[in-house]
Tab-separated table of C-alpha atoms in Angstrom:
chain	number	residue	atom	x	y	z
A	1043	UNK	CA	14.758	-16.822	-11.243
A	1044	UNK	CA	13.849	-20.242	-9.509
A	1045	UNK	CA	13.092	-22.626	-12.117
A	1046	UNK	CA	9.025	-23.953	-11.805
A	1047	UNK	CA	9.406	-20.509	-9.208
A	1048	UNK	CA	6.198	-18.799	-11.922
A	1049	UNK	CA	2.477	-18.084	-11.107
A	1050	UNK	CA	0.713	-16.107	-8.501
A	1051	UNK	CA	2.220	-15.577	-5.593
A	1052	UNK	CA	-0.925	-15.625	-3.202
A	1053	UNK	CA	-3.261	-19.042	-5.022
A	1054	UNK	CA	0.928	-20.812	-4.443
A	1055	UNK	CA	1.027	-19.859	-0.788
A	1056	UNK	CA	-2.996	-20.540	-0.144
A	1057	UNK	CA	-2.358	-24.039	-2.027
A	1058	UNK	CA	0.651	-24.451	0.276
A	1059	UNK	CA	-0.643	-23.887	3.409
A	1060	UNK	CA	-3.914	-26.160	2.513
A	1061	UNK	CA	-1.698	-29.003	1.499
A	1062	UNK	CA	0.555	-28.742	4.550
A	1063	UNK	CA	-2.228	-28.722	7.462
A	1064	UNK	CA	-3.655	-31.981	5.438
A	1065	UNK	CA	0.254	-33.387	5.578
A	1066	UNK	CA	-0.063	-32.499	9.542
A	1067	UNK	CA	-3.503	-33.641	10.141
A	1068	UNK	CA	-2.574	-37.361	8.753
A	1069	UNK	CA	0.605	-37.067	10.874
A	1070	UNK	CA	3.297	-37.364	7.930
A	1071	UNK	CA	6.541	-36.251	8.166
A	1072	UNK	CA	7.723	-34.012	5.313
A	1073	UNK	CA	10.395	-37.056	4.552
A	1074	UNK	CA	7.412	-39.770	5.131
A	1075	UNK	CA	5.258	-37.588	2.364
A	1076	UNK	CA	8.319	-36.985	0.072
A	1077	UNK	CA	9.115	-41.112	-0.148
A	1078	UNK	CA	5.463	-41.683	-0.984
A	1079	UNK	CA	4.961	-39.213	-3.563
A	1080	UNK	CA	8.615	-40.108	-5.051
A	1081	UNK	CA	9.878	-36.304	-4.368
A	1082	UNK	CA	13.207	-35.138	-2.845
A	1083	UNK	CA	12.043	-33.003	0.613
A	1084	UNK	CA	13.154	-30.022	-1.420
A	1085	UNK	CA	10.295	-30.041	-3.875
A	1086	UNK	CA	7.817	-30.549	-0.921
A	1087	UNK	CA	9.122	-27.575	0.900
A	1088	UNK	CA	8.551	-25.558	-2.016
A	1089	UNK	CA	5.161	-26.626	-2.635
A	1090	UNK	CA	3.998	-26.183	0.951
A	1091	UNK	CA	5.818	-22.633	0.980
A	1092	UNK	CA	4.303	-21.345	-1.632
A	1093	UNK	CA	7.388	-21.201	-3.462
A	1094	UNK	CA	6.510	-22.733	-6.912
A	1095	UNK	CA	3.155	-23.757	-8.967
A	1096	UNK	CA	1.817	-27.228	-9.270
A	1097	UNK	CA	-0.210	-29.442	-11.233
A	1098	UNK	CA	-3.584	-30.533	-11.043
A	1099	UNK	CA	-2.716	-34.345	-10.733
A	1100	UNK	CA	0.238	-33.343	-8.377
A	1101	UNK	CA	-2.551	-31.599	-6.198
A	1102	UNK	CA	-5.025	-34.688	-6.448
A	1103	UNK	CA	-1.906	-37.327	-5.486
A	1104	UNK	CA	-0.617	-35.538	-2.656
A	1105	UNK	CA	-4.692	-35.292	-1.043
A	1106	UNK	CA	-5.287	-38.873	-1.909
A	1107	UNK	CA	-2.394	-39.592	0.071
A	1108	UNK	CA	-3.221	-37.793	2.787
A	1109	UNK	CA	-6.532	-38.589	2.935
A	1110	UNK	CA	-7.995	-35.456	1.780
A	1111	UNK	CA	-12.120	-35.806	0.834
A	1112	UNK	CA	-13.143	-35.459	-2.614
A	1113	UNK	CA	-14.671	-32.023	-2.259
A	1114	UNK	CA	-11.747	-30.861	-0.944
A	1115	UNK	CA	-9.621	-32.776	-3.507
A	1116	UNK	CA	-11.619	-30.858	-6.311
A	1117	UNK	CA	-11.369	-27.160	-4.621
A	1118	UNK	CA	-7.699	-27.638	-4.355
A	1119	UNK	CA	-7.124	-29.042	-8.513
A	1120	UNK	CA	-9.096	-25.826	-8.986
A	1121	UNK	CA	-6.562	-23.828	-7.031
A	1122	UNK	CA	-3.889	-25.240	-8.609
A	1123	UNK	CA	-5.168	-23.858	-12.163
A	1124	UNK	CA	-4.876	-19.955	-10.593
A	1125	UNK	CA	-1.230	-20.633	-9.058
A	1126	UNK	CA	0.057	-21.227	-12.932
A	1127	UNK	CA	-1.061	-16.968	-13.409
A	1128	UNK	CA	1.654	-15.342	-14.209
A	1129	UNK	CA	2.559	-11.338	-12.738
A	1130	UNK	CA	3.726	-8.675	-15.057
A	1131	UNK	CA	7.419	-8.962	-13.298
A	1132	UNK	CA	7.724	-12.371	-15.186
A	1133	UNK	CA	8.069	-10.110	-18.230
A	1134	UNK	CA	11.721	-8.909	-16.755
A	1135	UNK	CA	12.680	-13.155	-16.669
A	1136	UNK	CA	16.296	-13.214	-15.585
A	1137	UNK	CA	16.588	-10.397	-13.793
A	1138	UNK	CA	14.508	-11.410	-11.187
A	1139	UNK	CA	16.957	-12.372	-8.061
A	1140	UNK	CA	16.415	-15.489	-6.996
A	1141	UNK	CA	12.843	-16.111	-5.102
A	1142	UNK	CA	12.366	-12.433	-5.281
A	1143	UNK	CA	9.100	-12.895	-7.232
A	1144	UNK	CA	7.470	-14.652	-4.693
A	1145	UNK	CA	8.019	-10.794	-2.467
A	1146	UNK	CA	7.074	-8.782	-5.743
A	1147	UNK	CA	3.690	-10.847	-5.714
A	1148	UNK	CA	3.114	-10.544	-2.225
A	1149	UNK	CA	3.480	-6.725	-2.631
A	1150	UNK	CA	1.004	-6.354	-5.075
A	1151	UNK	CA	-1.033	-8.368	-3.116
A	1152	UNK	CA	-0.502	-5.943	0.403
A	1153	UNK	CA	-2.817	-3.688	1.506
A	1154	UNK	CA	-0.052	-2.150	4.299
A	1155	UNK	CA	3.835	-2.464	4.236
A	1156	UNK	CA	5.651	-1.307	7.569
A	1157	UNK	CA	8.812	-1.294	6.524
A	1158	UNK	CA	11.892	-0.216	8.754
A	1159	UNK	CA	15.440	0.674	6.830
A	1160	UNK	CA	18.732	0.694	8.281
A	1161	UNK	CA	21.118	1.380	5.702
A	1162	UNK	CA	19.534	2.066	2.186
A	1163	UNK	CA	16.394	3.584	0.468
A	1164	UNK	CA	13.537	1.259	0.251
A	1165	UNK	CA	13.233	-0.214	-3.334
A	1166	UNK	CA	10.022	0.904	-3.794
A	1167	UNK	CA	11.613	4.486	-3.191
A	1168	UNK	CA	14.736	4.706	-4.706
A	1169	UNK	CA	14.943	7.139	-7.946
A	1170	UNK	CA	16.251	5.439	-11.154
A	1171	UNK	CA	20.204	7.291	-10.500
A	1172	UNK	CA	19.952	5.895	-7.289
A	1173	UNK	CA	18.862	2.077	-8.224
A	1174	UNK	CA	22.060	1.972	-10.286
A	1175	UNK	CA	24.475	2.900	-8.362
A	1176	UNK	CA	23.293	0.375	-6.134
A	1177	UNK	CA	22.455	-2.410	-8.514
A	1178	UNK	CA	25.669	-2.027	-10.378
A	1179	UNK	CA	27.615	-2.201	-7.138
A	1180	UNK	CA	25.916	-5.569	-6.506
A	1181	UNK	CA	26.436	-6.943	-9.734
A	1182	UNK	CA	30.023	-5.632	-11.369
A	1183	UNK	CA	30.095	-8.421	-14.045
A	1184	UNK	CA	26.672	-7.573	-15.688
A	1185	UNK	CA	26.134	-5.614	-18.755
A	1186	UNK	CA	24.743	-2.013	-18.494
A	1187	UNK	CA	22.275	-3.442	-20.529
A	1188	UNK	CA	20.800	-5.980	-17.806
A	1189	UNK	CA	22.119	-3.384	-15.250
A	1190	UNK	CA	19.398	-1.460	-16.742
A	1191	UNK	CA	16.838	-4.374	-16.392
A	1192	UNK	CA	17.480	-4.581	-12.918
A	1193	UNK	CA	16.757	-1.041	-12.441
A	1194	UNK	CA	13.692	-1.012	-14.696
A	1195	UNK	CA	12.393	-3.636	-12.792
A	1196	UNK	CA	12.598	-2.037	-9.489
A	1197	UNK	CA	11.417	1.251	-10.733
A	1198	UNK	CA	8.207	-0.554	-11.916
A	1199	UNK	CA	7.287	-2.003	-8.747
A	1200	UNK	CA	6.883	1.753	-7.502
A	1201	UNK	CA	3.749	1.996	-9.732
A	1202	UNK	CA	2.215	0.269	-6.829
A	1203	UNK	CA	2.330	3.329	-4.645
A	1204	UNK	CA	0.245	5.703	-6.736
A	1205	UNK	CA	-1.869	3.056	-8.461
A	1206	UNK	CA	-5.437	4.266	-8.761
A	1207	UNK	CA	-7.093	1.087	-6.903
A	1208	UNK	CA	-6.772	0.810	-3.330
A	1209	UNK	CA	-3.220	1.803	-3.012
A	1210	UNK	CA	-1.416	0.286	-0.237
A	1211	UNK	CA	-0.773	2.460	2.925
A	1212	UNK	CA	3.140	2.687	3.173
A	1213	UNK	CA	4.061	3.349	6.357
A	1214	UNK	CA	7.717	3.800	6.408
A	1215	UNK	CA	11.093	4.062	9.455
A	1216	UNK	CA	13.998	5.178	7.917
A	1217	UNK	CA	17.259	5.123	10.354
A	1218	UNK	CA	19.102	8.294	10.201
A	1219	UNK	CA	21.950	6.685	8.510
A	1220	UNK	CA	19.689	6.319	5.309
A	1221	UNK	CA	20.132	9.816	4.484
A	1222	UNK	CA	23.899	10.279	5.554
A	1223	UNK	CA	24.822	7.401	3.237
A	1224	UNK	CA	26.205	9.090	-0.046
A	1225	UNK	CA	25.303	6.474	-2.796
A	1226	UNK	CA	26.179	7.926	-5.881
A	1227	UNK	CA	27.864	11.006	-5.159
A	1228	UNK	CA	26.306	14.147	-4.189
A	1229	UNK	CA	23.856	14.503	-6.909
A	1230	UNK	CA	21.735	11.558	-6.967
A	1231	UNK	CA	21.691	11.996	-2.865
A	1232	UNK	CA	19.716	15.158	-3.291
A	1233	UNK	CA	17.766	14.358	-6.175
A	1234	UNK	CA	16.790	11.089	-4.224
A	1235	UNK	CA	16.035	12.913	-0.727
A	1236	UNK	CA	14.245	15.322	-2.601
A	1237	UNK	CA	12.282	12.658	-4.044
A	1238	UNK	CA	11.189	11.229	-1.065
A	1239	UNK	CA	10.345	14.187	0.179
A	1240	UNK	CA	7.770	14.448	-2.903
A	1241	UNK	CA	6.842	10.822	-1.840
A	1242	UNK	CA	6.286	11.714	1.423
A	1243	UNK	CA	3.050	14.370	0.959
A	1244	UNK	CA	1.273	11.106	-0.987
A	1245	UNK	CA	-1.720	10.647	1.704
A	1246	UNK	CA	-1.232	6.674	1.440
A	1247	UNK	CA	2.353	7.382	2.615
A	1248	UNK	CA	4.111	8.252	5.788
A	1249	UNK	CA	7.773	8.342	6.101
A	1250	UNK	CA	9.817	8.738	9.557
A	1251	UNK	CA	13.718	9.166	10.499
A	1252	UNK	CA	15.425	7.800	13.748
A	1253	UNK	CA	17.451	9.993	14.730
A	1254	UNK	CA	21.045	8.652	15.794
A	1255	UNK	CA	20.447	10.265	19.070
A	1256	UNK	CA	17.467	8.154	19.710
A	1257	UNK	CA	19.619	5.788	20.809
A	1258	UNK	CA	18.800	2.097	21.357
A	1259	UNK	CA	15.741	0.577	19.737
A	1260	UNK	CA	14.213	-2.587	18.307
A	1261	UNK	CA	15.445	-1.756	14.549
A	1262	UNK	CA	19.423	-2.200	16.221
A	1263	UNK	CA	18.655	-5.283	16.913
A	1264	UNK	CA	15.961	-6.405	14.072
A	1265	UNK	CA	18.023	-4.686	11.247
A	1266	UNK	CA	16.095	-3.841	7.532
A	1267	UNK	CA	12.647	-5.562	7.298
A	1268	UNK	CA	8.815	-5.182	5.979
A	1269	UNK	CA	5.522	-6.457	7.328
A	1270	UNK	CA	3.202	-7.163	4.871
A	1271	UNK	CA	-0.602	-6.915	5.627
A	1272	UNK	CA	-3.354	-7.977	3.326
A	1273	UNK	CA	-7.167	-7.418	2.874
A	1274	UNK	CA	-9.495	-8.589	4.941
A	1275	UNK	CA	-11.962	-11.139	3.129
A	1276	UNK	CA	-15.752	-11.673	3.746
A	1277	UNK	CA	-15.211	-12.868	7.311
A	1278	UNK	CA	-13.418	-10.077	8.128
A	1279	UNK	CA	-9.898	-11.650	8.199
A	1280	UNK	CA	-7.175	-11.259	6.519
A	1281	UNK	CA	-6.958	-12.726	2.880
A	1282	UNK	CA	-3.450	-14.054	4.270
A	1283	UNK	CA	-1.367	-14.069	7.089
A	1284	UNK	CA	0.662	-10.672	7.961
A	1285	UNK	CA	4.418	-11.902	6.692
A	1286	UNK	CA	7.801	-10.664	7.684
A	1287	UNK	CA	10.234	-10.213	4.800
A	1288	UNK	CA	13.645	-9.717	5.579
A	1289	UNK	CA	16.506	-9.755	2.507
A	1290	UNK	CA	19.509	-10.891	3.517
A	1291	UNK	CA	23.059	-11.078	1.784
A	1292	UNK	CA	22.864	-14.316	0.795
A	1293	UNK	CA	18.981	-14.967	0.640
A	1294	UNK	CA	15.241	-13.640	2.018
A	1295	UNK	CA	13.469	-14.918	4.805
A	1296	UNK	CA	9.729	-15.070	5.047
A	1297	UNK	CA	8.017	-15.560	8.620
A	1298	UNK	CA	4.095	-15.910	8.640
A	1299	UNK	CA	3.918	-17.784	12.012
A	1300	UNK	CA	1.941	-15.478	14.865
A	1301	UNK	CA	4.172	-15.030	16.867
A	1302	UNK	CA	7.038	-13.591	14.295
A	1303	UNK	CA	4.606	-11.470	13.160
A	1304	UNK	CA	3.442	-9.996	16.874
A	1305	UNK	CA	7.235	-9.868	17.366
A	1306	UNK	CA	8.029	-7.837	14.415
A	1307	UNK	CA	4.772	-5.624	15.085
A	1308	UNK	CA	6.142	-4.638	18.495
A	1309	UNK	CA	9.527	-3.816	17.138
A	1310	UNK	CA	8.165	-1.858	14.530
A	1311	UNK	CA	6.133	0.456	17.134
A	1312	UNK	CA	8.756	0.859	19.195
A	1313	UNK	CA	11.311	2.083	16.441
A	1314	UNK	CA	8.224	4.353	14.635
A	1315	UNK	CA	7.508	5.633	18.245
A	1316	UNK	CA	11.370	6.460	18.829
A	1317	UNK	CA	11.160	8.128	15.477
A	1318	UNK	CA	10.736	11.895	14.599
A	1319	UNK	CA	7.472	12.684	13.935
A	1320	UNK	CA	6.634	13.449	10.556
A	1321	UNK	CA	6.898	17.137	9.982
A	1322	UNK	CA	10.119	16.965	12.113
A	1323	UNK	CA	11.181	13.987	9.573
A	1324	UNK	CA	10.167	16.096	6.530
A	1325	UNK	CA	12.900	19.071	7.872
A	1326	UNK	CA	15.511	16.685	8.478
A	1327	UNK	CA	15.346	15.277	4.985
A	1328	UNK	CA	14.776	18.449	2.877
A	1329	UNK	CA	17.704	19.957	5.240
A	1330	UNK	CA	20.120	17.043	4.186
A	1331	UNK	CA	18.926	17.220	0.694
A	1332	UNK	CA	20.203	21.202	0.955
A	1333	UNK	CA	23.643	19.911	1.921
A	1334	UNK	CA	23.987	17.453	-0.437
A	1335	UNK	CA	23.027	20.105	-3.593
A	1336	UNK	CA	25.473	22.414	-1.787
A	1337	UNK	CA	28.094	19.754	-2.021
């Protein structure tokens, strides 16, 4: 984990996103800012993406520089206090890929994850047999012992699904392939589909497959990714801006802009409209799960 990467996800990004419209409105570059605060540009990235905590006093130097009034000042020291909360995930320390807390906090955070899946079962699906042969794939050199972190961890995260307060609605494209990919032998593929079957009659969740012969659609060219959505505050807007996650090989990418998120949104309907609907999805899964038991 991202050292100074602790705290709560949502009070980082709000911080962030206050701090970097008050950069913008006094017309600093982020290299102009970064030489008169005595930062590299690296640090101020993080700070205005939400990517690590801060201080008070770094809070109160970066306004007076840019101007900020003292109300404001004061509101933001304030806000810097709640970004040093720290998640229940922080318990699992090293485990934690790289940056992947800031996603865990944002999930807890959701109040609706569209999520589209090209190749594997969704993390927040995945039964513990399944997780592993994954996860150990991924990481050959690591004990079984933090192999089993790893797993733990992601298993824990699935809480969120069935939590008693305001679940999140999970709304959930799965390509076709998902289910044809053995991952762990025969087995765990039919304990898993059979799982998300189970999953699947949760009335916060609603899974669909793409069929292979739905041919072209927005997920070919998108591949794996998850909108996030969050509660709407008093105003009746969103508590935060609807975010794209997508986890790549070598890193994640997070896109809050408008129009990344309208672009992902119309991808998304497209590939759940191409999709078997979800009684038809439902067959096709507990029909694969048959052949995998059958061997």
């Amino acid at each position: 984990m991202t050292e100074g990467a602790t705290g709560s996800t949502v009070p980082r990004r709000q911080l962030g996103r206050y701090l970097r419209d008050l950069r913008n409105r006094a017309r600093l570059t982020v290299r102009t800012a970064s030489r008169k605060l005595e930062w590299s540009e690296a640090k101020l990235w993080r700070i205005e993406s939400g990517q690590t905590s801060l201080r008070s006093l770094d809070v109160e130097a970066m306004c007076k520089i840019y101007g900020a009034p003292a109300e404001l000042t004061t509101a933001l020291m304030g806000l810097a206090k709640e970004t040093k909360a720290r998640g229940w995930w922080h318990a699992y320390g090293d485990v934690i890929p790289e940056g992947f807390d800031l996603y865990i906090g944002l999930e807890e955070a959701a109040s609706q994850l569209d999520w589209y899946e090209s190749d594997l079962m969704p993390g927040l699906l995945q039964t513990d047999d399944y997780a592993k042969a994954i996860i150990s794939a991924d990481h050959p050199d690591e004990s079984a012992d933090e192999i089993d972190s790893r797993v733990n961890l992601r298993i824990a995260r699935q809480i969120l699904i069935t939590r008693t307060t305001e679940p999140p609605t999970l709304n959930v494209a799965l390509n076709e392939a998902v289910l044809r990919h053995s991952i762990g032998g025969c087995d765990v593929m039919a304990e898993q589909l059979n799982h998300l079957a189970e999953v699947s009659e949760l009335p916060n969740v609603t899974i669909k497959v793409v069929p292979f012969g739905a041919g072209l659609h927005h997920g070919v060219m998108t591949g794996q990714f998850t909108i996030l959505r969050f509660p709407l505050n008093g105003e009746g807007r969103p508590s935060e801006p609807p975010t794209v996650y997508r986890d790549g090989y070598t890193g994640a990418l997070y896109l809050d802009k408008q129009h990344e998120a309208e672009r992902y949104t119309a991808a998304f309907q497209d590939i759940w409209e191409k999709a078997l609907d979800e009684q038809a999805s439902k067959d096709l899964i507990s029909e694969t799960a048959g052949s995998y038991a059958q061997g």
